[in-house]
Structure formats: C-alpha cells, structure tokens
Coordinates of C-alpha atoms and ligand atoms in Angstrom, one line a residue:
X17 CA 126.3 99.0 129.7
X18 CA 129.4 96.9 128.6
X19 CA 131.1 99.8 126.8
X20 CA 134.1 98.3 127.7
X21 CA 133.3 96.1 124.2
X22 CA 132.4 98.7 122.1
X23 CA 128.6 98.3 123.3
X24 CA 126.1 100.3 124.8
X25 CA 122.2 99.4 125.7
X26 CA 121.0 101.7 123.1
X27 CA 122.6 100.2 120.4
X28 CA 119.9 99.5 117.6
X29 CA 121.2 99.8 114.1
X30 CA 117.5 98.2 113.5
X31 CA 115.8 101.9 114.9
X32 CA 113.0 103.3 112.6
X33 CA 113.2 106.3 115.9
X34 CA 112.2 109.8 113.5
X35 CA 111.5 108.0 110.3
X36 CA 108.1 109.1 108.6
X37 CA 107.2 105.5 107.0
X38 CA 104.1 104.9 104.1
X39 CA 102.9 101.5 104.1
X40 CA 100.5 100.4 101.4
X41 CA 98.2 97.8 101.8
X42 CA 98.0 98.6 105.7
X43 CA 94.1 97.4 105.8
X44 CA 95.4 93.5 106.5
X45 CA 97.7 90.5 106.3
X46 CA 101.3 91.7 105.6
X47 CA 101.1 95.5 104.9
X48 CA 99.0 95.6 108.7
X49 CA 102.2 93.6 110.1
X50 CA 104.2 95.9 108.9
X51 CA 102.6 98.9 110.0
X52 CA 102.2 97.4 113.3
X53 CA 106.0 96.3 113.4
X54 CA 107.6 100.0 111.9
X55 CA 105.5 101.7 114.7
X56 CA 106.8 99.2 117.5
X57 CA 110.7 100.3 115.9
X58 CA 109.6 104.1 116.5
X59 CA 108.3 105.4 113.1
X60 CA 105.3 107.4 112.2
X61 CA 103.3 105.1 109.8
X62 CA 101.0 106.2 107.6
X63 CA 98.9 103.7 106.6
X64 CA 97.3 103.6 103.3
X65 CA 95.2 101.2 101.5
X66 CA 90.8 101.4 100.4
X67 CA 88.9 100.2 103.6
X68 CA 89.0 102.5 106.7
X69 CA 87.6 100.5 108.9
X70 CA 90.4 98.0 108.5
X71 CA 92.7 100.5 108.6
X72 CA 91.5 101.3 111.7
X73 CA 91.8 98.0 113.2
X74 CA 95.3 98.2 112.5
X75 CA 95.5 101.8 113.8
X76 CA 94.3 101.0 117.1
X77 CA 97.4 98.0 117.8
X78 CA 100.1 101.4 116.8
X79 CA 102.4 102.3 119.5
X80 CA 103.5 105.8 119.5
X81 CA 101.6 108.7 118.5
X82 CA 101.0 111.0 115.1
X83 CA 100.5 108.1 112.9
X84 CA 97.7 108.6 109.8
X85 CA 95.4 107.1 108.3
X86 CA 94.9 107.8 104.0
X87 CA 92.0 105.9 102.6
X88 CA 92.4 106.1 98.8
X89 CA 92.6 103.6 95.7
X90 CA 95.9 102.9 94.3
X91 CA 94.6 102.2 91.0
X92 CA 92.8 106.0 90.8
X93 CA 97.0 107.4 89.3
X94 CA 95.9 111.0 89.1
X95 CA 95.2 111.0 93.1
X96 CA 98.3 110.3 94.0
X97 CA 100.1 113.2 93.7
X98 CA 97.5 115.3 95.9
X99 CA 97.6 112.6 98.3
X100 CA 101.4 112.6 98.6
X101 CA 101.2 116.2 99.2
X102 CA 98.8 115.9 101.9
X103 CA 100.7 113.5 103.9
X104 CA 104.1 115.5 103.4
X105 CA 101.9 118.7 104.8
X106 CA 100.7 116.3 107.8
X107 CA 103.9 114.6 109.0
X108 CA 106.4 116.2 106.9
X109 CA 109.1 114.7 104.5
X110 CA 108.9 110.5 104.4
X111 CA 111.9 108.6 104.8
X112 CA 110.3 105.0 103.7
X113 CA 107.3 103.9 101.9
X114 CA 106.5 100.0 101.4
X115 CA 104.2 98.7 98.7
X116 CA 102.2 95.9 100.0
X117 CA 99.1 96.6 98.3
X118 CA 98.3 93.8 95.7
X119 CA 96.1 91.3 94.4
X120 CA 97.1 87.3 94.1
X121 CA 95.7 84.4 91.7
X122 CA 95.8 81.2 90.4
X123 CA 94.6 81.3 86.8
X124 CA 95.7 79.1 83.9
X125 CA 97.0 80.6 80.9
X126 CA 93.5 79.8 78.9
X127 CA 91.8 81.4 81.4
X128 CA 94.1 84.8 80.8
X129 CA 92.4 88.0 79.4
X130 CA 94.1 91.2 78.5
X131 CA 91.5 92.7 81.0
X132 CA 93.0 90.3 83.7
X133 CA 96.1 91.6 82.8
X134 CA 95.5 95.0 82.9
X135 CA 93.4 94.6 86.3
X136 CA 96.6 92.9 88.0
X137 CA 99.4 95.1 86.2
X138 CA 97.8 98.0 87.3
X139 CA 97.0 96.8 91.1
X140 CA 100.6 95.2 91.5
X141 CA 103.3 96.7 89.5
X142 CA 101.3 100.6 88.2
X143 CA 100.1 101.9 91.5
X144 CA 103.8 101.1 93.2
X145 CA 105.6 102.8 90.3
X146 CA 103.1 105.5 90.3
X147 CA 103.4 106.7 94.1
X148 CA 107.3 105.2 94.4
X149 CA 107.8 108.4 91.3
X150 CA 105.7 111.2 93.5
X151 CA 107.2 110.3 97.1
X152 CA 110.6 109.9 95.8
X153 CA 110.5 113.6 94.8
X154 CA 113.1 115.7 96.4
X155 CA 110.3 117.8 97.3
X156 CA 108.4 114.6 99.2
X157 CA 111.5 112.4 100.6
X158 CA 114.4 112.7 102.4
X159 CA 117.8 111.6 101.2
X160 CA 118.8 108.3 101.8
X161 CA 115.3 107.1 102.2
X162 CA 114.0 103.5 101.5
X163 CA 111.4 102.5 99.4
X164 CA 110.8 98.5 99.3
X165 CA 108.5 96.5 96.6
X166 CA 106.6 93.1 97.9
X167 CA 107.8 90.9 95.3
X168 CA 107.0 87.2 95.8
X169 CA 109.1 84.1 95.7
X170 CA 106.4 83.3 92.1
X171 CA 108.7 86.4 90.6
X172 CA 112.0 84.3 91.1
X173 CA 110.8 80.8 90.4
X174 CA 107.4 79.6 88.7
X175 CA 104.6 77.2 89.5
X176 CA 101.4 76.0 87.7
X177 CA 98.6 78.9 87.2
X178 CA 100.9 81.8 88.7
X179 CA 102.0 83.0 85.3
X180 CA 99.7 86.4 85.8
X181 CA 100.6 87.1 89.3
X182 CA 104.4 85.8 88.7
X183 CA 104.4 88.3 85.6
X184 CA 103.6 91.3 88.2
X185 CA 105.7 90.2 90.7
X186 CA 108.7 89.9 87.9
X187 CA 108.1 93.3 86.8
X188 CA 108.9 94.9 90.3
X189 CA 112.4 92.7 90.5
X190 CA 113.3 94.4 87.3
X191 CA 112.0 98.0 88.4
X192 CA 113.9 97.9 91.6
X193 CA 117.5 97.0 90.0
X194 CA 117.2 100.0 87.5
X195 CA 115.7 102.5 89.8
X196 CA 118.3 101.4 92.2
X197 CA 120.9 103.0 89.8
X198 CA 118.5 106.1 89.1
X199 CA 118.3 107.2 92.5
X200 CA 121.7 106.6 94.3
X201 CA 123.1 110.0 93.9
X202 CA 120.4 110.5 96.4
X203 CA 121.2 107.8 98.5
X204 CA 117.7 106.4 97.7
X205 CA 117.5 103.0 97.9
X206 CA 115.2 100.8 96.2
X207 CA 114.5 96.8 96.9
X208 CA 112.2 93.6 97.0
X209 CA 111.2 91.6 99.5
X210 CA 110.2 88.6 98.2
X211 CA 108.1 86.1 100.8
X212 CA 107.0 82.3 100.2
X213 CA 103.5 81.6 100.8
X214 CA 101.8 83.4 104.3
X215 CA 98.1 82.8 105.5
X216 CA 96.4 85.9 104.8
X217 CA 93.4 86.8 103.0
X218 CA 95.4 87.3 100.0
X219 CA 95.6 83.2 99.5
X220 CA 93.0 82.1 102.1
X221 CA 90.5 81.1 99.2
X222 CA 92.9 80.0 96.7
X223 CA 93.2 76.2 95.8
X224 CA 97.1 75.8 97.1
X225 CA 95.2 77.1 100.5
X226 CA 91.8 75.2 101.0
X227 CA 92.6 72.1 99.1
X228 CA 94.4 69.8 101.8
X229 CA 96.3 67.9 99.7
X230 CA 97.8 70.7 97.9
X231 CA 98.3 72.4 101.4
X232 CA 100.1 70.0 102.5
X233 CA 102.6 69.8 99.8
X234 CA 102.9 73.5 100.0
X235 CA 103.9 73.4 103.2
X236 CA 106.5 70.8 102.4
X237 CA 108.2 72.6 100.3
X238 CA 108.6 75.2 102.5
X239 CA 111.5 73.4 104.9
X240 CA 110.8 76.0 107.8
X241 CA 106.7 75.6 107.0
X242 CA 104.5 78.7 106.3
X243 CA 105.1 81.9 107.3
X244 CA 104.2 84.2 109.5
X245 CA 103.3 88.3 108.7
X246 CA 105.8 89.4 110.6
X247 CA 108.7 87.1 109.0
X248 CA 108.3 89.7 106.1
X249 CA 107.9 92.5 108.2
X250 CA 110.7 92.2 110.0
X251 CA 112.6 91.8 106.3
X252 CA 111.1 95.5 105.6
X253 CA 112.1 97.2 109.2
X254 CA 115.7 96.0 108.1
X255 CA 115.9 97.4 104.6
X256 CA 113.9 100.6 106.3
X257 CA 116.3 100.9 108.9
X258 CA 119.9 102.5 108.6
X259 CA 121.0 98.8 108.9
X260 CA 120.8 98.3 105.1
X261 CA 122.2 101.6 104.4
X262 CA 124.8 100.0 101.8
X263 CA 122.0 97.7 100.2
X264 CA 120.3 98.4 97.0
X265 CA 118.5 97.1 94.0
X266 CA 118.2 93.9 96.0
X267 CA 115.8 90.9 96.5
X268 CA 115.5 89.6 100.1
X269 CA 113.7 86.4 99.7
X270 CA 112.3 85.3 102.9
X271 CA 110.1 82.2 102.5
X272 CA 111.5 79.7 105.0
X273 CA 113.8 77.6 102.4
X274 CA 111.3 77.5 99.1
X275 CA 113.6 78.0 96.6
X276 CA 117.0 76.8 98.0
X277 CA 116.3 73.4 96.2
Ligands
NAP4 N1 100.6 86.3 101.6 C1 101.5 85.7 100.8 O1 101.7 84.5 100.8 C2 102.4 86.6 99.9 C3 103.5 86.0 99.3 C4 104.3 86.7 98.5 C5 104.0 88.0 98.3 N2 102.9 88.6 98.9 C6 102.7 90.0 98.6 O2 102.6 90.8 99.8 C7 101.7 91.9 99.6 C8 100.7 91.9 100.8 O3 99.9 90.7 100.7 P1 99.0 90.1 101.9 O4 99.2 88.7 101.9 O5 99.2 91.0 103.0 O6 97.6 90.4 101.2 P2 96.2 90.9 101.8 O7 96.1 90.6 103.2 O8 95.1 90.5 100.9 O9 96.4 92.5 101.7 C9 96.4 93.2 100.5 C10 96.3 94.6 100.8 O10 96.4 95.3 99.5 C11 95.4 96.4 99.6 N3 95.0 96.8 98.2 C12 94.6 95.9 97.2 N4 94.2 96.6 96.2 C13 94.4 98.0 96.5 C14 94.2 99.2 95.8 N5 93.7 99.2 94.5 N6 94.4 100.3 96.4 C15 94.9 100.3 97.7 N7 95.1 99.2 98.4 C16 94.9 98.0 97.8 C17 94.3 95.8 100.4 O11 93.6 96.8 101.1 P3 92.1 97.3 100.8 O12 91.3 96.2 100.3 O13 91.6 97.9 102.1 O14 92.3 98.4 99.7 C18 95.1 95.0 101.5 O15 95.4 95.9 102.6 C19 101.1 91.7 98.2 O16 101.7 92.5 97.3 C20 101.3 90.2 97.9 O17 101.4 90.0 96.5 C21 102.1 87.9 99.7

C-alpha cells in the first residue's frame, strides 16, 4: 500500500470484476484468447460460436465461475434475438460483447463470385451488425457498455488477393465510427481492433502461412514478428474495461509495426 502517492494495491482501471462479456468466435485462435483473458480480468464470458466441443476446450481453461456456453450459427439472423434473450435471462444484462467470429481468404479478384461475397459479407460484417443491434438494446445491455469489432490491419492497408476479406474488414471500420455517434447518449461505445497477421487456424492453410518464402517476408514486415492471441486480447480487455471509458469509434491496430512504414 503506497497510498501516500495516490496508490493503492487494488488499483486496476484494467478490471472486467461484474462485467457480463459475449465473445464470438470463442471455439478457437483469438476469440478462445479472449474468452480465456476477460475471465482471468473477472468477467462472466459467454462464449458463443458453432462447435461445442471447442467451446468446451476453452471453457475448461475459465477462471471464475457462471460462465456459458451458446452453440449457434451467426449466419442463422432470425436466431439471434431468442438467443440474446436467453443469455440476458441466464446472466442478466451484458456489459461487452466482442465479434471475433469470421472467416479469412486469399482469392484473386478473377476468382471473386457474388456467392463468395455474400458467404464472407454475411460471416464477417452481417452476423456482427445483426447481434451488435439486439444486445445493444436497452432491454439487453447496460449503459456504458463496450462492444468491439475484429477488424484486421487488410481493412486499413491492402495486399495482393485480400480484396474480399479486406472488403469485410473495411466495412466494420466504417460501421463502428457511425454507430459510435448513434449510441453515445448511452455511453455505448463502439470500436475495432485491428491485428497484423497471428498463427491460428484462421491463416494456418493459407499461402502467406505454409509457403516459406512468403512466410518469411510476412514476418519481416511485421518489425515485432507475428503475433500472439493474446496481443489482441489484451487490446479487447482494454477497450472492455472502464480504462477506455472516453474512447469511441476507434481503430486500435495492434500488429507489431505492419503498417507504420
Ligand atoms: N489471425 C489473424 O491473423 C487475424 C488478423 C486480423 C484479424 N483477425 C480476425 O480475428 C477474428 C478471429 O480470428 P482467428 O484468427 O481467431 O480465427 P479462428 O481461429 O479461425 O476463429 C474463428 C472463429 O469464428 C467462428 N465462426 C466462424 N464462422 C462462424 C459462424 N457462422 N457462426 C459462429 N461462429 C463462427 C469459429 O467458430 P466455429 O467454427 O466453432 O463456429 C471460430 O471460433 C476474425 O474476425 C479474423 O478475421 C485475425
């Protein structure tokens, strides 16, 4: 205790302590991290994404208790509103949802299809909007909650086949600014975090992954080399946390120097 500088031990501006926290995309890589790290800070996570027994592979690394688990498809719109209701019965308001769930590529513009399109706007940018519009509702969140889009550094500056997945990632950028200004009189806060490439089965198959030489110069390029799940999870617990309480329809970029050249 040094309270004699203003400072006690429990000072944690960083606390999710009482927070009720959705995280999409909970099943694996990024959204599992974050689950993981927002349970570790004291929230009650409620994991979401398709495949339970994922889900409960992250489940069992939780710490605390009351956490839950909702297996449903993003993609399926008129769920969502039952579902939100259920988990605002179960654990009652939310204070914070995070949209990890996606889908990446590497596709050349010849190789584009409206279907493509569809299949990725719908996956990326449709299913955040949709459940972001039902657990925003005054009925479903608590004032001054958080609600924070994965974005990707390919929505802030391009690179060769990421046009489709850039396009998605774009979208939410815009969406957050706007909704930003929508929701303030609530003190709801929208905002993107936007990482640089991390090893997870979202990219483990792509070509910038398994070819070597393309690896490599990926890796270059980022000056602080590839990240790490909880890099962007720790991003999230900030923007969660009470600590941003005066940031809004903002991008944190966190990709270990990619784009500062
Ligand atoms: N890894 C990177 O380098 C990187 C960089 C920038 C941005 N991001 C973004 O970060 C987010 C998380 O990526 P990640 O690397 O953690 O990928 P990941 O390991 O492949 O995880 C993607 C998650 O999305 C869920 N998901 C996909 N479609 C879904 C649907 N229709 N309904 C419900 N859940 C669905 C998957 O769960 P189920 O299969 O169980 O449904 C999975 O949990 C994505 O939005 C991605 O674009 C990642």
């Amino acid at each position: 205790m040094r309270e004699s500088e203003g400072m006690t031990e429990a000072f944690n501006p960083f606390t999710l302590s009482g927070k009720k926290i959705i995280v999409t995309g909970a099943s694996s890589g990024i959204g599992r991290q974050c689950a993981i790290d927002c349970s570790k800070m004291g929230a009650t996570v409620i994991l979401l994404a398709r495949n339970e027994e994922r889900m409960r592979e992250t489940f069992s690394h939780l710490y605390g208790s009351d956490h839950q688990i909702i297996v449903a498809d993003l993609t399926v719109f008129d769920a969502i509103p039952s579902m939100v209701e259920t988990i605002v019965s179960r654990v009652g308001k939310i204070d914070g949802l995070v949209n990890c769930a996606g889908i990446s590529t590497t596709l050349p513009l010849k190789l584009m299809t409206t279907t493509k399109l569809d299949e990725f706007f719908r996956t990326n940018v449709y299913s955040a909007v949709e459940l972001s519009k039902e657990v925003s509702k005054k009925k479903n969140m608590n004032e001054g909650g958080s609600i924070v889009f994965l974005s990707s550094v390919m929505g802030v500056v391009g690179e060769s086949g990421k046009s489709l997945y850039g396009m998605t990632k774009g979208a939410l950028l815009s969406a957050a600014r706007s909704l930003a200004c929508e929701f303030a009189k609530r003190r709801i806060r929208f905002n993107c975090v936007s990482p640089g490439a991390i090893l997870t089965p979202i990219n483990e198959h792509l070509p910038h992954m398994i070819d070597p030489e393309k690896r490599q110069q990926l890796e270059e390029k980022h000056l602080l080399g590839l990240g790490s799940p909880e890099d962007v999870a720790y991003a999230c617990i900030y923007l969660l946390s009470g600590a941003s309480k005066w940031v809004t329809g903002q991008n944190l970029i966190v990709d270990g120097g990619y784009t500062v050249r």
